[in-house]
XYZ file of C-alpha atoms in Angstrom:
314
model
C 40.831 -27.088 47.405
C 41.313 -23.939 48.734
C 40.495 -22.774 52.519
C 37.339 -21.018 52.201
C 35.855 -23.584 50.033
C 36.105 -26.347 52.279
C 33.822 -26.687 54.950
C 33.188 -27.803 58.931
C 30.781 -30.574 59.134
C 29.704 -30.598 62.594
C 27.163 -33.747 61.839
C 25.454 -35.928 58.866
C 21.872 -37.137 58.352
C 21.665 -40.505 57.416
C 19.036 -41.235 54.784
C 18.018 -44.184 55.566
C 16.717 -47.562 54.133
C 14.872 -46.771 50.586
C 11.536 -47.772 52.021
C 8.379 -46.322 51.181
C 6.276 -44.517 54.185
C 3.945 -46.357 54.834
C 5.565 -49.567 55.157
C 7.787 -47.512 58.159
C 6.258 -49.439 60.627
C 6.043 -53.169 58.972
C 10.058 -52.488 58.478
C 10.514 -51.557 61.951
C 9.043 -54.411 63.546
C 10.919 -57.227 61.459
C 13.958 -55.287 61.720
C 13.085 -55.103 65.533
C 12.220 -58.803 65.837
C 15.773 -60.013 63.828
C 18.306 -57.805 66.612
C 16.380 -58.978 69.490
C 16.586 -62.728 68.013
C 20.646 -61.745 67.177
C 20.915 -60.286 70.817
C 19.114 -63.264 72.285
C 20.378 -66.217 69.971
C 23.763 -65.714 70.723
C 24.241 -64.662 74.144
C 21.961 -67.634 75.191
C 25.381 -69.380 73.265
C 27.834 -66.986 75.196
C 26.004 -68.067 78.852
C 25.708 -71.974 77.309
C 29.288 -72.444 76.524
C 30.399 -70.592 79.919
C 28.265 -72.350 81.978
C 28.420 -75.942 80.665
C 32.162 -77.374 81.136
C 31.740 -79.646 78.372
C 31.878 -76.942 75.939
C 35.251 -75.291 77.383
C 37.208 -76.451 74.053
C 38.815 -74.092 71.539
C 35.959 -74.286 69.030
C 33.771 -73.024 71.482
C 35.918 -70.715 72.725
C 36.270 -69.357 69.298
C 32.549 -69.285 68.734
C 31.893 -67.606 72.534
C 34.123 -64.384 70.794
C 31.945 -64.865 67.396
C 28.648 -64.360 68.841
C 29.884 -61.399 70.990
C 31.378 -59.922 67.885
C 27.801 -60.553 66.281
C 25.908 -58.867 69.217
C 27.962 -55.730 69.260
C 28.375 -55.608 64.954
C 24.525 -55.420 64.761
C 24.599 -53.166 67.981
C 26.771 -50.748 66.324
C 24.011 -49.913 63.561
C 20.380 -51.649 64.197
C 19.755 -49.478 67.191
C 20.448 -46.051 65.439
C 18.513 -47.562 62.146
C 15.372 -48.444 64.341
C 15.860 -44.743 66.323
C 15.745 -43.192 62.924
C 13.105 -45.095 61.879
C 10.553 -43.935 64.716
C 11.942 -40.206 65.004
C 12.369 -37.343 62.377
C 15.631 -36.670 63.474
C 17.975 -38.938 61.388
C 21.371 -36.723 62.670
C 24.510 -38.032 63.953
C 27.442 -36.213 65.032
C 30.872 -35.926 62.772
C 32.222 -37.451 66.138
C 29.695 -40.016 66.320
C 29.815 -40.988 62.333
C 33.743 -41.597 62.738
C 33.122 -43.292 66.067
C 30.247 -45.983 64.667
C 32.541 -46.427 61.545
C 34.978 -47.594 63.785
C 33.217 -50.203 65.535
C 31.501 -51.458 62.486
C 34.811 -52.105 61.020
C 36.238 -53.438 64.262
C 33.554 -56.089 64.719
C 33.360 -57.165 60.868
C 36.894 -57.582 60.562
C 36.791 -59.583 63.716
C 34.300 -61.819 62.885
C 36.323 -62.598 59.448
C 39.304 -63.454 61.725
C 37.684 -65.757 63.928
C 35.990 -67.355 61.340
C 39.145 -68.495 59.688
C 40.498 -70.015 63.354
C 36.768 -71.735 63.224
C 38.120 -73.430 60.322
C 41.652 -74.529 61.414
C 39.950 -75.731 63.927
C 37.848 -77.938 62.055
C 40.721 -78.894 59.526
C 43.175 -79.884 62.126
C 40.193 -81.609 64.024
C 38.809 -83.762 61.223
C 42.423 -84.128 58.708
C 44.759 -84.768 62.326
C 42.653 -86.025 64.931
C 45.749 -87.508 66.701
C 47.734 -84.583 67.081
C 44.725 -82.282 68.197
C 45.197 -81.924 71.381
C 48.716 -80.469 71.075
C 47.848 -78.330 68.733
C 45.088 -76.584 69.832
C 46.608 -76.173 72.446
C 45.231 -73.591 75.157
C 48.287 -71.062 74.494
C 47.590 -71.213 70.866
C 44.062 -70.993 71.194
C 44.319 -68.078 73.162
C 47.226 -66.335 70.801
C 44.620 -66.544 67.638
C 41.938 -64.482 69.950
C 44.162 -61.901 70.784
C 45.683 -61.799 67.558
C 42.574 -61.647 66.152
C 41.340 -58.229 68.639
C 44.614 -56.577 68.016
C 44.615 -57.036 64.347
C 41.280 -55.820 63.954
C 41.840 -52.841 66.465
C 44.684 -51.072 64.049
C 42.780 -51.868 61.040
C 40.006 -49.977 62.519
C 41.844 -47.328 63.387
C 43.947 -46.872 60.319
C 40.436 -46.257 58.269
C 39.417 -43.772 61.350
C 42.222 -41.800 60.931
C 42.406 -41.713 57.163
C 39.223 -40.462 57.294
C 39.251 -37.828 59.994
C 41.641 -35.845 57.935
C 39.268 -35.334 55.141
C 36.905 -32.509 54.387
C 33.222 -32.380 53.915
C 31.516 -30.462 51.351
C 28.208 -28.621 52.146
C 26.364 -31.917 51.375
C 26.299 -33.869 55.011
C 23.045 -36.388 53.623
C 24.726 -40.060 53.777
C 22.164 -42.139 51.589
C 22.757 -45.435 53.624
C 21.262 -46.380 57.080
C 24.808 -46.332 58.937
C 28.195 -44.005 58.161
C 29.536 -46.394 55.868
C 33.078 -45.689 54.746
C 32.226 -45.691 50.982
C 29.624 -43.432 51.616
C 31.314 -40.726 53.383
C 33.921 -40.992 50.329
C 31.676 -40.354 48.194
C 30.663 -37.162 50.344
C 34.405 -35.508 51.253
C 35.771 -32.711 49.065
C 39.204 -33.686 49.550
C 41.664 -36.451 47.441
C 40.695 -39.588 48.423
C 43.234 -41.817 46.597
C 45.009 -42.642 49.565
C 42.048 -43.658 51.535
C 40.932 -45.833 48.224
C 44.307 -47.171 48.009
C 43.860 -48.839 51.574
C 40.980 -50.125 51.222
C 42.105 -52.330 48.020
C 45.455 -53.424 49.229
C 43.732 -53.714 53.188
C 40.800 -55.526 52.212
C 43.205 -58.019 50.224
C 44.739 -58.534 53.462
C 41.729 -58.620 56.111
C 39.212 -60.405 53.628
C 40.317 -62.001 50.674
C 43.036 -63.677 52.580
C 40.936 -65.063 55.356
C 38.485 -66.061 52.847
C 41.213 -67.881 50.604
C 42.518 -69.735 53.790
C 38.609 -70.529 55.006
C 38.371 -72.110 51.682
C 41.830 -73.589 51.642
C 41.259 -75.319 55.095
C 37.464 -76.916 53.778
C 38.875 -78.244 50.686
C 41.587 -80.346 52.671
C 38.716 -81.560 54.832
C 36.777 -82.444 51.949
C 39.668 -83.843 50.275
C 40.450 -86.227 53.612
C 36.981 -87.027 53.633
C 37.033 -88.027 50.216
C 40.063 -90.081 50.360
C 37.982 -92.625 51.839
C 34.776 -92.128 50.375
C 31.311 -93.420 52.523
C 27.985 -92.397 52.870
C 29.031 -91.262 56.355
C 31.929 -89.454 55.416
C 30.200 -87.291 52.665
C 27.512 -86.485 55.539
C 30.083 -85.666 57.618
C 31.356 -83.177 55.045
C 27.820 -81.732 54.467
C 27.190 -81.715 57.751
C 30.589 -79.623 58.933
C 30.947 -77.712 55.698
C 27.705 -76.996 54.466
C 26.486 -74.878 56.653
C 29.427 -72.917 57.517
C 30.194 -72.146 54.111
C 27.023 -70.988 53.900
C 27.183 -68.007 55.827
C 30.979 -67.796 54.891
C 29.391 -66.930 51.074
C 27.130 -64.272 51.994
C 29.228 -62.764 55.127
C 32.067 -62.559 52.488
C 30.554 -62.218 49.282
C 28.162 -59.275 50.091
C 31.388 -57.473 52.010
C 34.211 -58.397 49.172
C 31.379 -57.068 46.186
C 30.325 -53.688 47.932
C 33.604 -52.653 48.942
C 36.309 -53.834 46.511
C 34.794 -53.711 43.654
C 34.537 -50.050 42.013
C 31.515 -48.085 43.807
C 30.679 -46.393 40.805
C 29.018 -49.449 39.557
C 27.058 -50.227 42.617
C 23.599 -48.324 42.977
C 22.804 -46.957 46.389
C 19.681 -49.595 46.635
C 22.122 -52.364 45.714
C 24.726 -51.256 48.202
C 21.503 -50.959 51.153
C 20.936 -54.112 50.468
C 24.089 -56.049 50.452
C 24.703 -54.188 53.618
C 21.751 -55.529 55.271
C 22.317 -58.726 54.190
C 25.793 -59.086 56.244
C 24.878 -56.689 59.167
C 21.506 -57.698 60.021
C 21.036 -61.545 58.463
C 24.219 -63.055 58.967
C 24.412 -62.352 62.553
C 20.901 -63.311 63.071
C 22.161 -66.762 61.211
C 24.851 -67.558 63.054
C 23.482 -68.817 66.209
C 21.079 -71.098 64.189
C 23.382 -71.926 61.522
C 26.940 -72.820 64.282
C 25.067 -74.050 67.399
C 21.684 -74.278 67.858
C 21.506 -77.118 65.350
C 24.715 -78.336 66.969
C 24.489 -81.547 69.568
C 26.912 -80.230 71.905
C 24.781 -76.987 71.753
C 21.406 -78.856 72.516
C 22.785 -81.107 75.168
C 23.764 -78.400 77.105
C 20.789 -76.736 76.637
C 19.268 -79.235 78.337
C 21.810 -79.680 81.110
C 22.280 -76.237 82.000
C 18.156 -75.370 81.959
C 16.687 -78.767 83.030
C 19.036 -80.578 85.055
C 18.908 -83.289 82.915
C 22.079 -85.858 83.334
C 22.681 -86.084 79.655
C 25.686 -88.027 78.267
C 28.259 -85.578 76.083
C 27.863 -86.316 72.508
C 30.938 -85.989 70.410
């Protein structure tokens, strides 16, 4: 690539979702409806679990950083999809692409990593109920959230600044609703083997890992459950598992199919898709899916908003 063929990209124009005109406005009011009930749902959990002293334990803390990671991951891309959706102007600057590719990556691989403590939690709650306390201990506790930031902050950044030395052909038109690293790839003029490199051996590390020890740390639960089987044990199971592994499957799955498996063989509709499916439903899910359905959750509820003396339910 010589000098004068490469070129300055001073912004991109997202294309969008693949919708057709004149369902613009249907789109834009579920769309609308699902951040507001993401916003909502899980910083009425964020005020719950800070307000209510009963829920000052580490899988509350852990789930207090979860739906703050879920408010600002839909954050990072809803706003600027429903902007685009209601304006002609679908621009954002090279600045701001790199910037809001940042984030997005920040606050997905943060929610993988506090989903896997979500799960030791549960594992060393339910397989060693007796040694619980000194385990999850405040120190350590506190060690997997900041672990967890830290982590997630260089991986960000390490994609940010592989990227930032690439160039941009004439072509700035990203056909997704959010600069998505695949996309702008797809869009540079320059080698990007090194870039593609990182993502496979990275996303072994940040997702296929977590997921492995998500898995790892239900199937000894299941397995302990098991051991003595019951009616009430297997509920138990459904109960703590099912649901969880729920949106474990589709936060994972959709993320682990769209961006290490070859691109090539992913249309742009299919890739749309699968990314709305972990930006948009997932986080929406979450509150529903980890608390809201929870006891602990709904007996605070009523503590905190009706003054209700309410025994804690374990």
């Amino acid at each position: 690539m010589t000098g004068r063929n490469q070129t300055v990209i001073s912004e991109f124009f997202l294309l969008g979702l693949p919708i057709e005109p004149e369902q613009q406005n249907l789109f834009y009011a579920l769309f609308l409806a699902m951040y507001l009930t993401t916003i909502l749902g899980n910083l009425l959990i964020i005020v719950l679990i800070y307000l209510d002293s009963h829920l000052h334990t580490p899988m509350y803390l852990f789930l207090s950083n979860l739906s703050f990671s879920d408010i600002c991951f839909s954050s990072v891309t809803i706003p600027k999809l429903l902007h685009d959706m209601q304006s002609q102007d679908s621009s954002i600057p090279y600045a701001g692409c790199l910037t809001q590719m940042y984030f997005f990556l920040f606050f997905g691989d943060l929610e993988s990593f506090l989903l896997v403590a979500m799960a030791y939690d549960r594992y060393v709650a339910i397989c060693l109920p007796l040694h619980y306390t000194a385990i999850m201990n405040p120190k350590l506790c506190l060690s997997l959230v900041v672990l967890s930031w830290v982590l997630t902050t260089l991986h960000a950044m390490l994609h940010t600044l592989l990227m930032a030395r690439l160039y941009f052909c004439a072509n700035s038109v990203i056909p997704h609703f959010f600069c998505d690293m695949s996309a702008l790839l797809k869009l540079s003029c320059s080698d990007t083997r090194v870039n593609e490199l990182v993502i496979i051996f990275m996303g072994g590390l940040i997702l296929v890992i977590p997921f492995l020890l998500i898995i790892m740390s239900y199937a000894r639960i299941v397995s302990s459950i098991l051991k003595v089987p019951s009616a009430r044990g297997i509920r138990k199971v459904l109960h703590l598992c099912g649901s969880h592994l729920s949106v474990v499957s589709l936060f994972y799955g959709t993320v682990i199919g769209l961006y290490l498996c070859p691109s090539a063989n992913n249309s742009t509709v299919k890739e749309t898709v699968m990314a709305v499916m972990y930006t948009v439903v997932t986080p929406m899910l979450n509150p529903f899916i980890y608390s809201l359905r929870n006891r602990d959750m709904k007996g605070a509820l009523r503590r905190v908003f009706f003054k209700k003396k309410i025994p804690f339910a374990v």
